[in-house]
Coordinates of C-alpha atoms in Angstrom, one line a residue:
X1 CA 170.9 188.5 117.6
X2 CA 174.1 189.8 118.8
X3 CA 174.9 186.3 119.3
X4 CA 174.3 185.1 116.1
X5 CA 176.4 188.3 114.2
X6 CA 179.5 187.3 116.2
X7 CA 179.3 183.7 115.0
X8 CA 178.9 185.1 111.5
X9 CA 181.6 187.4 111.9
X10 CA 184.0 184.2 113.3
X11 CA 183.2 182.3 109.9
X12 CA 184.1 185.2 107.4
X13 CA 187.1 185.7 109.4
X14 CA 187.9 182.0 109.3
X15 CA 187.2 182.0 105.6
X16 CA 189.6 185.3 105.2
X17 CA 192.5 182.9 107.1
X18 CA 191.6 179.9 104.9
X19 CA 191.7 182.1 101.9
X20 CA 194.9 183.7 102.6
X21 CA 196.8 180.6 103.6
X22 CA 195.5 179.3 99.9
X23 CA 197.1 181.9 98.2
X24 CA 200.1 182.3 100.3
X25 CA 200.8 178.5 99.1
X26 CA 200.3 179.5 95.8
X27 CA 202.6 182.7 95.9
X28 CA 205.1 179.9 97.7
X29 CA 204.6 177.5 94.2
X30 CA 204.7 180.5 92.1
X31 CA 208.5 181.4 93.8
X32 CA 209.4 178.1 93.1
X33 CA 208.8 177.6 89.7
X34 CA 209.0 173.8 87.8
X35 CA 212.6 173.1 86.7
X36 CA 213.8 174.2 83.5
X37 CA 212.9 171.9 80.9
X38 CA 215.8 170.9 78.8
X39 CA 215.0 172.3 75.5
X40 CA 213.9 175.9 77.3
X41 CA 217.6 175.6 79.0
X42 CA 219.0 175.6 75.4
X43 CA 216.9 178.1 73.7
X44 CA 218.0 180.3 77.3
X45 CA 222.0 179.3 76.5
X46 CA 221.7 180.9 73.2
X47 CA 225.2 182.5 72.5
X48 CA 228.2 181.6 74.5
X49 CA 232.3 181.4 74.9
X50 CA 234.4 179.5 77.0
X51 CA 236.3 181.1 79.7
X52 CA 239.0 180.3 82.4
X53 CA 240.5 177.2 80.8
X54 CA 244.2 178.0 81.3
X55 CA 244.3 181.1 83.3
X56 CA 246.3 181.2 86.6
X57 CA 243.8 182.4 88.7
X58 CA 242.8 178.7 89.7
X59 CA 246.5 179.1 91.3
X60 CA 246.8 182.4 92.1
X61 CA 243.4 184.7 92.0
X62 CA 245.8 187.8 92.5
X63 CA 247.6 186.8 89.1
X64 CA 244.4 185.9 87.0
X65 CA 244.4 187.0 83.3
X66 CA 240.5 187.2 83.6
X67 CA 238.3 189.6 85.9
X68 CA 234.7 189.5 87.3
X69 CA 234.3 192.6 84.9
X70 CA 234.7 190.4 81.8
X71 CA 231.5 189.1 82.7
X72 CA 229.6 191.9 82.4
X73 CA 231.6 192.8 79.2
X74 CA 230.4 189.2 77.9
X75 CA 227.1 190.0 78.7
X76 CA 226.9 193.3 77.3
X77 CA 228.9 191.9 74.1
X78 CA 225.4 189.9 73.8
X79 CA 226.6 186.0 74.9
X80 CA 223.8 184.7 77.3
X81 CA 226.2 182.1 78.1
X82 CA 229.7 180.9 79.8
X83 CA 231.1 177.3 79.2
X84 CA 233.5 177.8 82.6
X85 CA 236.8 174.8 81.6
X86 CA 237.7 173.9 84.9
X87 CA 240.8 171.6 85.3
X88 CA 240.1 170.8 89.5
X89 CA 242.3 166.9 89.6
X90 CA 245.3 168.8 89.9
X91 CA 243.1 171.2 93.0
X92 CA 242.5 167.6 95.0
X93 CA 244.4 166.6 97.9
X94 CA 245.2 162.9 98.3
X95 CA 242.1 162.1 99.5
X96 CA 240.1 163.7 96.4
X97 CA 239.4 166.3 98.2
X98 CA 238.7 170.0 96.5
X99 CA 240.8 172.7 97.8
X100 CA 239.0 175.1 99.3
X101 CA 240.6 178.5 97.8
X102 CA 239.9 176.7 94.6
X103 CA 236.5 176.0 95.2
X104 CA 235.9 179.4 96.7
X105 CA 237.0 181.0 93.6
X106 CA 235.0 178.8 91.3
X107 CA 231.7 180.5 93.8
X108 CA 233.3 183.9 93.3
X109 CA 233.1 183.3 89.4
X110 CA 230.0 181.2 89.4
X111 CA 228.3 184.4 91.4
X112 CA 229.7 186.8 89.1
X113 CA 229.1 185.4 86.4
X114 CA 224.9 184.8 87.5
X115 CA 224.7 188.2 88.8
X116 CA 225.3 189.2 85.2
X117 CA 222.4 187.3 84.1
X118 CA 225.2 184.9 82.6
X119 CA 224.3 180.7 82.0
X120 CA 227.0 179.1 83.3
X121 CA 228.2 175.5 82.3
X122 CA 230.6 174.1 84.6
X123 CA 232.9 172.1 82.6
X124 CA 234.8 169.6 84.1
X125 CA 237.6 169.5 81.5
X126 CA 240.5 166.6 82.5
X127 CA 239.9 164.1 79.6
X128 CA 243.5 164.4 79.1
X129 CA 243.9 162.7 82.5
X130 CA 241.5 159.8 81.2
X131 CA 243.2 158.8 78.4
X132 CA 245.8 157.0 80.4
X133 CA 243.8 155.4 83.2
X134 CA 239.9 154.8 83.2
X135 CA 240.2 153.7 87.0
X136 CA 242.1 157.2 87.7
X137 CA 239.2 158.6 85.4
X138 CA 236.5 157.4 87.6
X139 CA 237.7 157.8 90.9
X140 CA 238.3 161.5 90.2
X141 CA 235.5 162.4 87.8
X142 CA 233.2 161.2 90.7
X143 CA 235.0 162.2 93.4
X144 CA 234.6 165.8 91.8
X145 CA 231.0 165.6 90.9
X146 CA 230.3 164.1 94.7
X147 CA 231.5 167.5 96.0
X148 CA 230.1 170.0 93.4
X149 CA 226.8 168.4 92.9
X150 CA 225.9 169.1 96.4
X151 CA 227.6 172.0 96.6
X152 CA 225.5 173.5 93.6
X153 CA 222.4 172.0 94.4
X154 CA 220.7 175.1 95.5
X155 CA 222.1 176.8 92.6
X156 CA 219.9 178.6 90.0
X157 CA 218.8 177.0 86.7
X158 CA 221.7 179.0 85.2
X159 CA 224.2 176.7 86.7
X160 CA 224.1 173.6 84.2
X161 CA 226.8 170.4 84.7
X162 CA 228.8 168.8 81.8
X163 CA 229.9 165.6 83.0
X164 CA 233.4 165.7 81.3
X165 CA 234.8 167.8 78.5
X166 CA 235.9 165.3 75.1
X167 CA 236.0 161.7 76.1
X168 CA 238.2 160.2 74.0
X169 CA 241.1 157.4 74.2
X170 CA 240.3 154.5 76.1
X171 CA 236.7 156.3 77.1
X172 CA 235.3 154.4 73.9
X173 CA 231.7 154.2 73.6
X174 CA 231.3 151.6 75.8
X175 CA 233.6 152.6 78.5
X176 CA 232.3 156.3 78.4
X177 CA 228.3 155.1 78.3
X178 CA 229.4 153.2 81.9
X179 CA 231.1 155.7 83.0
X180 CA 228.4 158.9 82.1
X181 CA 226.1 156.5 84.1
X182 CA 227.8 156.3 87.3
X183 CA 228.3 160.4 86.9
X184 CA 225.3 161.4 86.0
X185 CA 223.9 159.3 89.1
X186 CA 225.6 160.7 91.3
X187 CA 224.7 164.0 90.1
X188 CA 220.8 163.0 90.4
X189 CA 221.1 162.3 93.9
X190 CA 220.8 166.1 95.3
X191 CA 220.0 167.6 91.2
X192 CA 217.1 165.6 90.1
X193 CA 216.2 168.2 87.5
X194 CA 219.1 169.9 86.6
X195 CA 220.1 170.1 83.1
X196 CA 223.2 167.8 82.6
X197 CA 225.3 168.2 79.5
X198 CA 226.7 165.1 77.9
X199 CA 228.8 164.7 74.8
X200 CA 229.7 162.3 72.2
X201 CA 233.1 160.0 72.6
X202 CA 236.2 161.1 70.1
X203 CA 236.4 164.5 71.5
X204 CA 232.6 164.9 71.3
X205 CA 232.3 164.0 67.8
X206 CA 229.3 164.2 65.8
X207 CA 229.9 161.0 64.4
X208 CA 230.1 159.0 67.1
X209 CA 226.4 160.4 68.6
X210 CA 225.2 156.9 67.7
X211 CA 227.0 155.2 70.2
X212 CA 226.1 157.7 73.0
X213 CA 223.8 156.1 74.7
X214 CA 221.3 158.0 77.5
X215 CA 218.8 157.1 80.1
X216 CA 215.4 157.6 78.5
X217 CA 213.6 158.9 81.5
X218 CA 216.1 161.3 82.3
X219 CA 214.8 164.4 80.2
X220 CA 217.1 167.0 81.8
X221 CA 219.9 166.4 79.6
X222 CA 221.3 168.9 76.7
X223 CA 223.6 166.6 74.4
X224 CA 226.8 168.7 73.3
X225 CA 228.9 168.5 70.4
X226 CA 232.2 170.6 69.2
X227 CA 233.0 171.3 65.4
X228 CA 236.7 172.0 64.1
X229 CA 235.8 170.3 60.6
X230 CA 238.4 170.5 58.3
X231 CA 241.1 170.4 61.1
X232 CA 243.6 171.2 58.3
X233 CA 242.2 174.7 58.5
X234 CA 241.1 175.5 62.2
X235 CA 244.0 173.5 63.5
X236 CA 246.9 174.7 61.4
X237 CA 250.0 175.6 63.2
X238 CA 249.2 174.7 66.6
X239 CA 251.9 172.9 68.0
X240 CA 249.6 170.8 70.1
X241 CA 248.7 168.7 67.6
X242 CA 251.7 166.9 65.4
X243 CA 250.1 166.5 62.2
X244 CA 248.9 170.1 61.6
X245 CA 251.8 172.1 63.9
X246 CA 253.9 172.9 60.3
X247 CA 250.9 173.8 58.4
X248 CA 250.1 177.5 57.2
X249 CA 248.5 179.5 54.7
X250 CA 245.5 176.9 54.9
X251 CA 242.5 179.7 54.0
X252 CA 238.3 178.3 54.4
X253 CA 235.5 179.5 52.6
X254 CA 234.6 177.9 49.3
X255 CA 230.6 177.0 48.3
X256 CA 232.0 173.3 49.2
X257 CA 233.3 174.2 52.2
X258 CA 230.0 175.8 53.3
X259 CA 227.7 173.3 52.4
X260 CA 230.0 170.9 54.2
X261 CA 229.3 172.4 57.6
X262 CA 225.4 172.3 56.4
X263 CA 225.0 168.9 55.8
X264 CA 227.3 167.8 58.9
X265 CA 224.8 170.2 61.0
X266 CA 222.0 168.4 59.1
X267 CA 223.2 165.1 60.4
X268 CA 222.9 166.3 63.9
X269 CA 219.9 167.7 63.7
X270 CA 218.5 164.1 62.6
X271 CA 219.8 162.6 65.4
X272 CA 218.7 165.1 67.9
X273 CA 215.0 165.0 66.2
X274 CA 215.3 161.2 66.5
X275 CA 216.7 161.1 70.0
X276 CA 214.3 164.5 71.0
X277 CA 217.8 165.7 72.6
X278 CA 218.7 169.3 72.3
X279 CA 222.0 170.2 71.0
X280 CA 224.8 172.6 72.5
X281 CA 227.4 173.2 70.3
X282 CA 230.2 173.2 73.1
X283 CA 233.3 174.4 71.1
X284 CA 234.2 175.9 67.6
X285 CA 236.2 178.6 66.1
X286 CA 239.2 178.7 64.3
X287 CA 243.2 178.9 65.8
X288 CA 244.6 182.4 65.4
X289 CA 247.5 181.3 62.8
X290 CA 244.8 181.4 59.9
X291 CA 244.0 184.5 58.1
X292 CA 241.7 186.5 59.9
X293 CA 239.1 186.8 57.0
X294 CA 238.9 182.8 56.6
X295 CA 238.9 183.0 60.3
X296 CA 235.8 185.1 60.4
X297 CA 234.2 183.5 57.3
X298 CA 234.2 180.2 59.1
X299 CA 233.1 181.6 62.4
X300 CA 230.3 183.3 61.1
X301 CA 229.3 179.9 58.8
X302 CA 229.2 177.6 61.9
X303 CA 227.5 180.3 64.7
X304 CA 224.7 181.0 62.1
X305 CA 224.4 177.3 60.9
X306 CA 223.9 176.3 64.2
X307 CA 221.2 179.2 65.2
X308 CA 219.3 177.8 62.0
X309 CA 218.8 175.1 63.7
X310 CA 218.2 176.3 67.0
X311 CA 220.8 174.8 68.7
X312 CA 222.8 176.8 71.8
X313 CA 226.4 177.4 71.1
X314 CA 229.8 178.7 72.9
X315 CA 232.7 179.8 71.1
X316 CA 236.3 178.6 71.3
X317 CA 237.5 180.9 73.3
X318 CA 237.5 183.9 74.7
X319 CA 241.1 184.3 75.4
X320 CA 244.9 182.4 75.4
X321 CA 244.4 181.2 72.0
X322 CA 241.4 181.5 69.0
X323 CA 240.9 184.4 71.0
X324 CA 237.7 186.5 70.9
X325 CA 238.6 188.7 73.3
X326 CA 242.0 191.0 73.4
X327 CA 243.7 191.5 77.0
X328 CA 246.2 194.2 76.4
X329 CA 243.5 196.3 74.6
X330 CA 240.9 194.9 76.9
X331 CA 238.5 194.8 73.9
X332 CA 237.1 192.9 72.0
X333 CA 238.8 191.2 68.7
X334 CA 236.4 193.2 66.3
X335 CA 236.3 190.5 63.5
X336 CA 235.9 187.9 65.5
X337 CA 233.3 189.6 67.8
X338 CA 231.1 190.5 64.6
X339 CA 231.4 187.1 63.2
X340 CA 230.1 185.8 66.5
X341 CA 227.1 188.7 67.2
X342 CA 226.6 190.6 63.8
X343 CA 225.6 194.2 65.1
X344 CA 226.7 193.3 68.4

């Protein structure tokens, strides 16, 4: 009898072990849970603003302009999101490689910048550099997605990749689908599942989403766009570009004007509906030569237009120039700040 107890007492215990091990694996799948889907990684971008694009900490982290602390300030300001511009070509030795001060800063940011419960997009932002030289184009657009992919692979879902900021010049449509190709591949081989964001050719322009062409199995990719329609207005005065450098006085806000941006928005939305791609809407905002009440008229027109139709978005930008964000007061631009969070 004793006999028989002890063996019955070996199988419950064997069961217990079995049991446990079954649900330790299912605690280990619950830890890990499925890759963000690329519509959920939208919804979870919700309101954002580009950061970093010309500050000199990238040379100099003792000199930068912007601070960890901004994050949390962005963060608290209600943006769920960071679009980091990173310009690294000019951070690669002559063998492509990535400086490492400048790459350690990028972790510094990326971490701060997650630890606030910030997305962040890292931006690869040198199309200037590709307008001359496709060949230059490639051999450092991949030589810098060769080191960050891997580098980021064990990354959170709130690290997403844009391939390259505004194709444009000789990246025509067929040039720039060949090229997005050979990135995105090499971005696959250690992030299979990471979201990818990928924009139009002509500085991401809406019109010229019908010659972007995608992989169709690839379902982890968020298709950007950025909006400065009428350029007259948003672009007036900046000396960067020729044609609108003298203009002033330019102000935005008529019922035309407004349904402009409607049925523009519309027309994205019927490609992304056709194309069941989700839409980040990369850049917008107006320079900070307009008035300030067009400026906020036009801001608030394009962030809600763009929440309508439930679309992600980062503002253009937080400091330098169309600034949201004030460095000598170390506060936010109200206006602007309003126009981008009402009651925020």
């Amino acid at each position: 009898m004793t006999q028989q107890i002890h063996s019955l007492l070996m199988v419950a215990v064997a069961a217990l072990l079995s049991g446990l091990m079954i649900a330790a694996r299912g605690l280990d799948t619950d830890a890990s849970p499925a890759p963000l889907d690329a519509y959920d990684q939208a919804r979870a971008m919700g309101r954002g603003v580009n950061v970093l694009g010309y500050d000199p900490i990238w040379n100099d982290p003792q000199q930068g302009r912007f601070r960890p602390e901004h994050f949390r300030a962005i963060a608290r300001g209600g943006f769920q999101t960071v679009r980091m511009n990173l310009q690294p070509w000019s951070h690669m030795d002559a063998d492509e490689r990535l400086d490492p001060q400048w790459l350690a800063t990028l972790d510094r940011l990326v971490t701060a910048a997650t630890d606030n419960g910030l997305t962040v997009v890292i931006d690869d932002h040198d199309d200037e550099h590709c307008v001359e030289s496709i060949a230059l184009c490639e051999s450092r657009l991949t030589a810098f997605w060769s080191q960050i992919a891997p580098h980021f692979a064990k990354a959170p879902d709130k690290v997403v990749f844009e391939l390259l900021n505004e194709p444009h010049g000789k990246l025509d449509d067929a040039a720039w689908n060949r090229l997005l190709d050979i990135e995105l591949s090499v971005v696959r081989e250690t992030n299979p599942t990471r979201n990818v964001v990928i924009g139009p050719t002509a500085w991401n322009s809406f019109d010229h989403l019908p010659g972007l062409r995608l992989p169709e199995t690839d379902r982890h990719i968020i298709v950007t766009v950025h909006y400065y329609t009428p350029m007259e207005f948003t672009h007036q005065g900046a000396a960067w570009v020729a044609q609108y450098a003298g203009l002033k006085d330019v102000h935005w806000g008529t019922d035309a004007e407004i349904a402009r941006v409607g049925r523009d928005f519309d027309t994205i939305a019927a490609w992304s509906k056709a194309h069941h791609r989700p839409i980040f809407l990369g850049e917008f905002g107006a320079y900070d030569k307009a008035d300030m009440a067009s400026r906020v008229r036009y801001t608030s027109t394009v962030a809600r237009a763009a929440e309508a139709r439930g679309w992600a978005w980062a503002y253009w930008q937080f400091d330098s120039d169309f600034i949201a964000w004030d460095m000598q007061r170390n506060a936010w631009v109200a206006p602007i700040h309003k126009a981008l969070i009402p009651g925020g």
